[in-house]
Coordinates of C-alpha atoms in Angstrom, one line a residue:
X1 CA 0.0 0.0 0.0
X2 CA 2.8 2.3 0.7
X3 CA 4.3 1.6 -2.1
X4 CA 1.3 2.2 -4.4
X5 CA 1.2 6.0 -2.7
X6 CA 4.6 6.6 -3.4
X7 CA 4.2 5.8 -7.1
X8 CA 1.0 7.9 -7.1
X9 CA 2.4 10.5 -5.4
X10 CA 5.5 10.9 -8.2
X11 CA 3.1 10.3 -10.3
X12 CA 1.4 13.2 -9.6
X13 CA 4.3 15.1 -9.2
X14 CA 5.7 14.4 -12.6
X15 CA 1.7 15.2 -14.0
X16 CA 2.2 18.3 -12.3
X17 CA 5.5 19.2 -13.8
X18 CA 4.5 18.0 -17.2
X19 CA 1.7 20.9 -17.2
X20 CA 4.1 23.5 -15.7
X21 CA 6.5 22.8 -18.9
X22 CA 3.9 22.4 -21.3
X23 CA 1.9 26.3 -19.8
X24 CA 5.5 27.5 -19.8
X25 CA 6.3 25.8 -23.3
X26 CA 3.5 27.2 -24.6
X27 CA 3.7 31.3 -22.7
X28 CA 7.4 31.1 -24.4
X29 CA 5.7 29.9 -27.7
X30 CA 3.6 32.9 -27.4
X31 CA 6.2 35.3 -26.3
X32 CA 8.1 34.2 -29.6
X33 CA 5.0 34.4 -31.8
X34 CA 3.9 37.6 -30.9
X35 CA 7.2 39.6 -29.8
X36 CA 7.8 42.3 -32.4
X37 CA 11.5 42.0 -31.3
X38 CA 13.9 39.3 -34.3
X39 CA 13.8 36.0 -32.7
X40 CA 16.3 33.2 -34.2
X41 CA 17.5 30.0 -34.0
X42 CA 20.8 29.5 -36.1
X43 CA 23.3 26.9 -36.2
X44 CA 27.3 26.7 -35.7
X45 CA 27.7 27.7 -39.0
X46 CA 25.1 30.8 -39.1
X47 CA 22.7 28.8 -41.0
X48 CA 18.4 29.7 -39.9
X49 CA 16.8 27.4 -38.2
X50 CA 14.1 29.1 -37.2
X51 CA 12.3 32.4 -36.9
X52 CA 9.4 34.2 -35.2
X53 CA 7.0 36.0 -37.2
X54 CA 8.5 39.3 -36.5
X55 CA 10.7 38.9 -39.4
X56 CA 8.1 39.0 -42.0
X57 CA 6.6 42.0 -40.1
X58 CA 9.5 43.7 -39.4
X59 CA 11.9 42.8 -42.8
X60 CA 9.4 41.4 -44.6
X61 CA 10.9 38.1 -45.2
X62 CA 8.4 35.2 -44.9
X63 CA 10.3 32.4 -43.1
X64 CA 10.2 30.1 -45.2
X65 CA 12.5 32.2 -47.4
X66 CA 15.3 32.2 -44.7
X67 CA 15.2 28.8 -43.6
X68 CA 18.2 27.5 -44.3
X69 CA 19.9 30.5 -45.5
X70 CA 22.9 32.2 -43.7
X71 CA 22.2 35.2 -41.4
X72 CA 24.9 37.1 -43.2
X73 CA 23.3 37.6 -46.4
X74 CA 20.7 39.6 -45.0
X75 CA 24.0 42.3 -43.4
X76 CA 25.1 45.3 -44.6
X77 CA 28.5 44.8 -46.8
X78 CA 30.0 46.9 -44.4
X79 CA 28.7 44.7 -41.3
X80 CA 29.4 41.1 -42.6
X81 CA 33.8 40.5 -41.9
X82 CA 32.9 42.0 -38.0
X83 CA 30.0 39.8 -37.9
X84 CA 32.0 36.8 -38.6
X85 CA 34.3 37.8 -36.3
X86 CA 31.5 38.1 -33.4
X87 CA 30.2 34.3 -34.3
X88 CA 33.4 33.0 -33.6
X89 CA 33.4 34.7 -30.9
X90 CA 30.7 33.4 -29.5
X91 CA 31.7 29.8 -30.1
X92 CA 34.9 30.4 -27.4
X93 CA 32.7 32.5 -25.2
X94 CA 28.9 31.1 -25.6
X95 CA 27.4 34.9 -24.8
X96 CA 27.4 38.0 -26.3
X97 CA 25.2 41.0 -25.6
X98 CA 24.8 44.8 -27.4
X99 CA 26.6 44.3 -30.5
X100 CA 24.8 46.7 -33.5
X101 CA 24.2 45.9 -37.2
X102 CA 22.4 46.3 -40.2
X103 CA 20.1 44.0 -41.7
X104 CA 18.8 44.3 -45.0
X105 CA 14.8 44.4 -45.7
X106 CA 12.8 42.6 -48.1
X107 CA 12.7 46.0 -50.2
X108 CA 16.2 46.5 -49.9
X109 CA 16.6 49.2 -46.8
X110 CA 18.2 48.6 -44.0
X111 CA 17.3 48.6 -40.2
X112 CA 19.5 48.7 -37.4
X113 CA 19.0 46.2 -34.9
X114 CA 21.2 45.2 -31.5
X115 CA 21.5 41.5 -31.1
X116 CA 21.9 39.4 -28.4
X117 CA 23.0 36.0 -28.7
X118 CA 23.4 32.9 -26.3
X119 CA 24.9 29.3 -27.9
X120 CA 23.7 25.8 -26.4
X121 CA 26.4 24.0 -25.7
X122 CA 24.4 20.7 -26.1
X123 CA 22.5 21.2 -29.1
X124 CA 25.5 23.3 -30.6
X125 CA 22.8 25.8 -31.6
X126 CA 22.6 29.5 -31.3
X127 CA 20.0 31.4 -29.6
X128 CA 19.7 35.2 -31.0
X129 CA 17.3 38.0 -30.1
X130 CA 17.4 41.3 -32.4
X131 CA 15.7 45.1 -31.1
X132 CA 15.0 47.6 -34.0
X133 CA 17.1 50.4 -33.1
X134 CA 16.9 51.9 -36.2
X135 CA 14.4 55.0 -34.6
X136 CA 17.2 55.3 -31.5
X137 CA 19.9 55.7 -34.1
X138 CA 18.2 57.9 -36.7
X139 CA 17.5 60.1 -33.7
X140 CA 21.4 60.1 -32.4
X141 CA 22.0 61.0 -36.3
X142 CA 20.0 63.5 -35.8
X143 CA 21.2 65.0 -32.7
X144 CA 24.4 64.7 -33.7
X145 CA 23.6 66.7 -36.7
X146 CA 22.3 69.4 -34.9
X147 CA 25.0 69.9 -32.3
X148 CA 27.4 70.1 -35.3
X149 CA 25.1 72.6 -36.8
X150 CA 24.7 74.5 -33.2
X151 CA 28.0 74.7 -32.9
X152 CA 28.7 75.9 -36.4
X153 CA 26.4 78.7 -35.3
X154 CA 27.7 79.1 -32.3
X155 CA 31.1 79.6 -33.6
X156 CA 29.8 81.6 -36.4
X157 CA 28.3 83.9 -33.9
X158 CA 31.4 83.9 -31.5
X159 CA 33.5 84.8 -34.9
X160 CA 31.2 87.4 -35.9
X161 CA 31.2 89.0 -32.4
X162 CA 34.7 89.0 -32.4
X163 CA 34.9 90.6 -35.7
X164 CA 32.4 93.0 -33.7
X165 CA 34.5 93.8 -30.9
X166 CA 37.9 94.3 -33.0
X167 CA 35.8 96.8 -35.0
X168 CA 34.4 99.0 -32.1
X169 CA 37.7 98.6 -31.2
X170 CA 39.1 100.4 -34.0
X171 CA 36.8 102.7 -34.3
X172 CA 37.4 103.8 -30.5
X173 CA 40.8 104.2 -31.2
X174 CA 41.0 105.1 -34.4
X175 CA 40.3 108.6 -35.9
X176 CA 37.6 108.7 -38.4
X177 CA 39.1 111.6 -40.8
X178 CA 42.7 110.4 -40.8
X179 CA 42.4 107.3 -40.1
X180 CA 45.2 107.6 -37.8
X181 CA 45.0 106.6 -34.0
X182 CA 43.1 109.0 -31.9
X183 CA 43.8 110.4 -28.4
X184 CA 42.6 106.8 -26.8
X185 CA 44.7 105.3 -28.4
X186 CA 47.9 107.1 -28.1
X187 CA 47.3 107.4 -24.4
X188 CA 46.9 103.9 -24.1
X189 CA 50.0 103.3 -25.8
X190 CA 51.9 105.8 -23.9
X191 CA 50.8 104.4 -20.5
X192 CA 52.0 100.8 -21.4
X193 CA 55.5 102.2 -22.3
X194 CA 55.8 104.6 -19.3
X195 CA 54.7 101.2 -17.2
X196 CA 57.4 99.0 -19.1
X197 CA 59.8 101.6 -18.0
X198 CA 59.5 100.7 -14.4
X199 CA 60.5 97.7 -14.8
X200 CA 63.3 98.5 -17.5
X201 CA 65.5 101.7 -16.5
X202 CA 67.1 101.2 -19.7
X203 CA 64.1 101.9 -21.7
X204 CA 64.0 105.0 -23.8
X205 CA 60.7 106.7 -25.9
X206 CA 60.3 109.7 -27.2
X207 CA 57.5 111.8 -27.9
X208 CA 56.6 114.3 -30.6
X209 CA 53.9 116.7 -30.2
X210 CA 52.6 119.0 -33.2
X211 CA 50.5 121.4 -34.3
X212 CA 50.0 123.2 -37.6
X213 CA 50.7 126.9 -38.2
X214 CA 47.8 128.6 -40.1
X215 CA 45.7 125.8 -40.1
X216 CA 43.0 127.9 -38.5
X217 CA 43.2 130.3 -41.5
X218 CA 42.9 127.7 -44.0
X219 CA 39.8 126.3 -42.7
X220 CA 37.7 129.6 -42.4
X221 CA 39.1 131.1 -45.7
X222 CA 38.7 128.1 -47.5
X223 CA 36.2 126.0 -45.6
X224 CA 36.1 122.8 -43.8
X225 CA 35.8 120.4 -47.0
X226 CA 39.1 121.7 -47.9
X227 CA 40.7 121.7 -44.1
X228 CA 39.9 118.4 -43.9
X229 CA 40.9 117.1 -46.9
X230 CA 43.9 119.2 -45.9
X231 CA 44.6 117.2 -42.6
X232 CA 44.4 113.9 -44.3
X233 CA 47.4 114.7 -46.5
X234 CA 49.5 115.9 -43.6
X235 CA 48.7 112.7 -41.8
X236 CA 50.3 110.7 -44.8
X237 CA 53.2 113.1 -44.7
X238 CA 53.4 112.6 -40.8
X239 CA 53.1 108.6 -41.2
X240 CA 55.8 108.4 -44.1
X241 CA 58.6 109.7 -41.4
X242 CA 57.9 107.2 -39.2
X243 CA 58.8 103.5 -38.9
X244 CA 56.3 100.9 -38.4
X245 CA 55.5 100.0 -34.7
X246 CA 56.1 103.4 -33.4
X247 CA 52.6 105.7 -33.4
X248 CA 50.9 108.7 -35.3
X249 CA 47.5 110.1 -33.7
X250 CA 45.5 113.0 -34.3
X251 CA 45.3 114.2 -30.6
X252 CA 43.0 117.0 -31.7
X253 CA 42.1 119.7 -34.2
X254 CA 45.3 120.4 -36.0
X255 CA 46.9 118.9 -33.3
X256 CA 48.9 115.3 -33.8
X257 CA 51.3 113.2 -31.2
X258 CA 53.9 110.7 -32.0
X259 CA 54.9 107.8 -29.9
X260 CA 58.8 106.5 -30.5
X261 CA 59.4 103.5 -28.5
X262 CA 62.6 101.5 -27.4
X263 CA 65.3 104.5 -29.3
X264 CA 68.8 104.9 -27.8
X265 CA 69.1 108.5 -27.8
X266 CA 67.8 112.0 -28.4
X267 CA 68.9 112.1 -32.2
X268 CA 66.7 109.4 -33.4
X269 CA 63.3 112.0 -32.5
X270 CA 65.3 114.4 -34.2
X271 CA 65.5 113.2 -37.6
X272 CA 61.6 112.4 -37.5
X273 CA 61.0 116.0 -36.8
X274 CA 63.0 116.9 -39.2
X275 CA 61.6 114.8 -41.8
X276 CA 57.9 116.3 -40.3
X277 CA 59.2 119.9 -41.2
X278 CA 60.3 118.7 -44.7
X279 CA 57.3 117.2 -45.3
X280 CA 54.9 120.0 -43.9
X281 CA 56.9 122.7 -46.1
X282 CA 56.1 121.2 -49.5
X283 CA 53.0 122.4 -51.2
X284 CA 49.9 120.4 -50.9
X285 CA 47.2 120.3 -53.6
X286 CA 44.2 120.3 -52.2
X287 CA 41.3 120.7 -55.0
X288 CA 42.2 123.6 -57.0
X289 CA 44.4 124.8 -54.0
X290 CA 48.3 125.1 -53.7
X291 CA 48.5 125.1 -49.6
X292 CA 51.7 125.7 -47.6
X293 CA 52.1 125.6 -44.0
X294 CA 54.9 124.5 -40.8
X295 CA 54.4 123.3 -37.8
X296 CA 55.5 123.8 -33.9
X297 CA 57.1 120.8 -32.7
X298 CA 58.5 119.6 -28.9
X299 CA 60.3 116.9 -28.3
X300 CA 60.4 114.8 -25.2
X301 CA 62.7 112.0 -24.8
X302 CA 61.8 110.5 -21.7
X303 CA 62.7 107.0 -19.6
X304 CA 61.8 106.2 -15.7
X305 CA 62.1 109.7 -14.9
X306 CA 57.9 110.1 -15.9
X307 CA 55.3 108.1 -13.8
X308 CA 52.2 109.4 -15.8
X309 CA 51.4 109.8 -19.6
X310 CA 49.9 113.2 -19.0
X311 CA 53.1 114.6 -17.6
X312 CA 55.1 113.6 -20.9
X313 CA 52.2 115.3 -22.8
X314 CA 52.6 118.4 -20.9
X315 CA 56.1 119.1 -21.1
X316 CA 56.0 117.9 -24.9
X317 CA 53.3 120.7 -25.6
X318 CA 55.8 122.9 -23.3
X319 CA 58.6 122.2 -25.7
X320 CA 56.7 123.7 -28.8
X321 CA 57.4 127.1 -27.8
X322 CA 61.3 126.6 -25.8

């Protein structure tokens, strides 16, 4: 009698675990029917074995048509040597997760899908499972797109501001008539050398400080077209005495300042305002005019001895009339 329960019992047991198998064969037979994700079976060699609808939905492959076939024909040329190399792969390893390719659809696009594949080592066969990503990637495309084309415009507008800024630069330190530097600028200038000075006793400048005799004449007998067409050519005489680096402004009116930086001695400002005089002595023809003027000129040369550029100013304007 105890016997017969016992064999009942297992019995029972064994009915039992035949149903659970069968309700679970059957919930995974659903969940690979109905799954929009690729579900395959392939063998060692890559070959289909089999395939859940999906395929036909998603590629539009019936399975029947892939039965058999390798899973490579379906990839992208440019995905089928890596994808080769991931199948042998998983025959050493028997896993692999998150790998991404393309796969070809029945009207020849392609989809991007990311695969996950487990191998049996008793059956030898390989168990694969395949998510469209193709909307995922299309969107990182796109995103990627527009923060290249954000920062194109970003940069655009950070170049075009900085084209901005060196313009109101110039213009704030430039002189619109002449185009010369103005009193900003020379000041500016000035302030650095006198500073540099501090540091380097050695250091010598000079500066020149002019204005035009008559000019004042010219412009009320002859009118302000003409004066300043007239103050534009003695700027181009001023600037053609003076090397490059060193600084012409128009400080004011008829009035103009020149910076000499890093000279050795006295005799260097010296021979610029004697080239000034040549210059300012030759006719100029302005219109139908034949003008002739000089001009008052003092000369500073200066080192550590000045602490501000306003004192150098004032004793070149002093100078003028010594």
């Amino acid at each position: 009698v105890v016997d017969e329960l016992e064999l009942r019992l297992k019995a029972k047991r064994i009915l039992e675990t035949q149903t659970q198998y069968h309700q679970l064969s059957n919930e995974l037979a659903s969940f690979f029917e109905l799954s929009p994700d690729l579900f395959c079976i392939v063998d060692e060699n890559g070959h289909f074995l089999r395939l859940n609808p999906a395929w036909q939905q998603v590629l539009g492959f019936k399975t029947e048509e892939l039965h058999g076939k390798p899973f490579w024909q379906l990839l992208h040329p440019d995905d089928r040597q890596i994808s080769h190399t991931l199948l042998a792969e998983l025959l050493k390893q028997s896993e692999l997760t998150g790998f991404d390719n393309l796969f070809r659809t029945h009207t020849g696009n392609y989809r991007w899908f990311r695969w996950s594949a487990k191998r049996d080592i008793g059956s030898k066969q390989i168990y694969a499972v395949g998510h469209d990503i193709t909307e995922v990637r299309q969107t990182a495309v796109e995103l990627s797109q527009f923060n290249e084309h954000l920062e194109s415009l970003v940069a655009k507008r950070t170049e075009d501001l900085e084209h901005a800024n060196v313009k109101l630069y110039h213009n704030a330190v430039t002189d619109a008539l002449t185009g010369l530097g103005n009193r900003a600028l020379f000041l500016e200038r000035l302030s650095r050398v006198i500073e540099n000075c501090k540091y380097d006793t050695t250091h010598k400048f000079a500066v020149l400080f002019l204005d035009l005799d008559r000019f004042k004449f010219i412009n009320d007998s002859l009118g302000h077209n003409v004066g300043d067409a007239f103050l534009v050519a003695v700027a181009e005489a001023l600037r053609s005495c003076v090397q490059p680096g060193n600084i012409v402004a128009r400080f004011g009116g008829d009035e103009f300042t020149i910076l000499l930086e890093d000279i050795k001695d006295i005799s260097e400002a010296t021979e610029v305002a004697l080239c000034i005089q040549a210059n300012i002595r030759a006719a100029f023809e302005i219109a139908t005019h034949v003008l002739h003027t000089t001009a008052s000129i003092g000369v500073v040369f200066a080192g550590a001895n000045y602490r501000t550029a306003e004192a150098v100013l004032r004793d070149a304007d002093t100078a003028k009339y010594v």
